[in-house]
Amino acid sequence: MSRLTREQQESYKSEGYLIGMPAIFNEKEVEQLRAGYKRTLDMLNEDETPSDIIGWHQTSRWQYDICSHPQILDYVEDLLGPDFYLWGSEFITKSPRSGKVVPWHQDSYYWPLSPHHSVTVWLAFTDVDEGNGAMKVIPGSHKGGLVQHKIADEASILSFQLEDGTFREDSAVTLSIPAGGISLHDDAIIHGSPANPSDRWRIGYVIRYSSTDVKCDLEKNPKFKAYLMRGEDRYRHNPQGDIPTDDFARPEFSKRIRKRS
Ligand SMILES: O=C(O)CCC(=O)C(=O)O
């Protein structure tokens, strides 16, 4: 098991993201991940897409176990400190030649969480790179505070996006990750991803963690559940979730709940 070096932690603090850690899952395990993903897709209704697989770690043990992988938790602990919980997960999939775009945005603009102290793990189920619509980040942009968003364009899979000219797009860095590997990003970093013009799939599983002092406004997200992953929850700000027992099961709710109200 590896931990983040002091340099990596400092780099995360100043740039707002981190890549280059050894892969979490080997080739054989990636095959198992994809098999689990396929089983999960089989549970979707006809009018649903992979984007509707959101928060299913609450009912699917297979997903919960990925989210609580000890190596992933070690890295998150190195960034958030000893006491933190899991609260979110979703698949962000782009099929070959998909025009789907994730517009430039800041996660914390969407989330009714405070204070802002959350880390997202982006786990690659396929190789992701410049050619197939990998995520891009604006290094250091997490330090600039929240920027006003506007209603997103049609091809976007989110509801809000940043106004043009509010940041320097030419400083963007593409987060290329081999299948089984991860990136880590801060909840205020400006990020997004372009379409996938290639013949390859681009499948990412994003997992969200917050330190235990972070409180959710339950009026805005009544389904919110915290799953303590490490340490102790001295604050007890949030309802706790029950660890799922079924390997593959979907929650009652399934629609995206990312709109900021
Ligand atoms: O997968 C992507 O392209 C974007 C992911 C994202 O927006 C997020 O993790 O918050």
CSV table of C-alpha atoms in Angstrom, one decimal, residues 55-68 86 205 227 229 241-251:
chain,number,residue,atom,x,y,z
A,55,GLY,CA,-25.7,7.2,-5.3
A,56,TRP,CA,-26.0,3.4,-5.8
A,57,HIS,CA,-23.2,2.8,-3.3
A,58,GLN,CA,-26.1,3.1,-0.8
A,59,THR,CA,-27.7,-0.1,-2.0
A,60,SER,CA,-25.0,-2.0,-4.0
A,61,ARG,CA,-22.3,-3.7,-2.0
A,62,TRP,CA,-20.2,-4.0,-5.1
A,63,GLN,CA,-20.1,-0.2,-5.4
A,64,TYR,CA,-19.7,0.3,-1.7
A,65,ASP,CA,-16.7,-2.0,-1.6
A,66,ILE,CA,-15.0,0.0,-4.4
A,67,CYS,CA,-15.7,3.2,-2.5
A,68,SER,CA,-14.2,1.7,0.6
A,86,LEU,CA,-18.2,8.8,1.9
A,205,TYR,CA,-16.6,6.3,-11.7
A,227,TYR,CA,-20.8,6.5,5.6
A,229,MET,CA,-14.8,5.6,6.2
A,241,GLY,CA,-26.2,5.3,5.9
A,242,ASP,CA,-26.5,1.5,6.4
A,243,ILE,CA,-23.9,-0.6,4.7
A,244,PRO,CA,-25.7,-2.4,1.8
A,245,THR,CA,-26.0,-6.2,1.9
A,246,ASP,CA,-27.0,-7.0,-1.7
A,247,ASP,CA,-24.2,-7.1,-4.2
A,248,PHE,CA,-26.2,-5.5,-6.9
A,249,ALA,CA,-29.3,-3.5,-6.0
A,250,ARG,CA,-30.6,-0.1,-7.0
A,251,PRO,CA,-32.0,2.6,-4.7
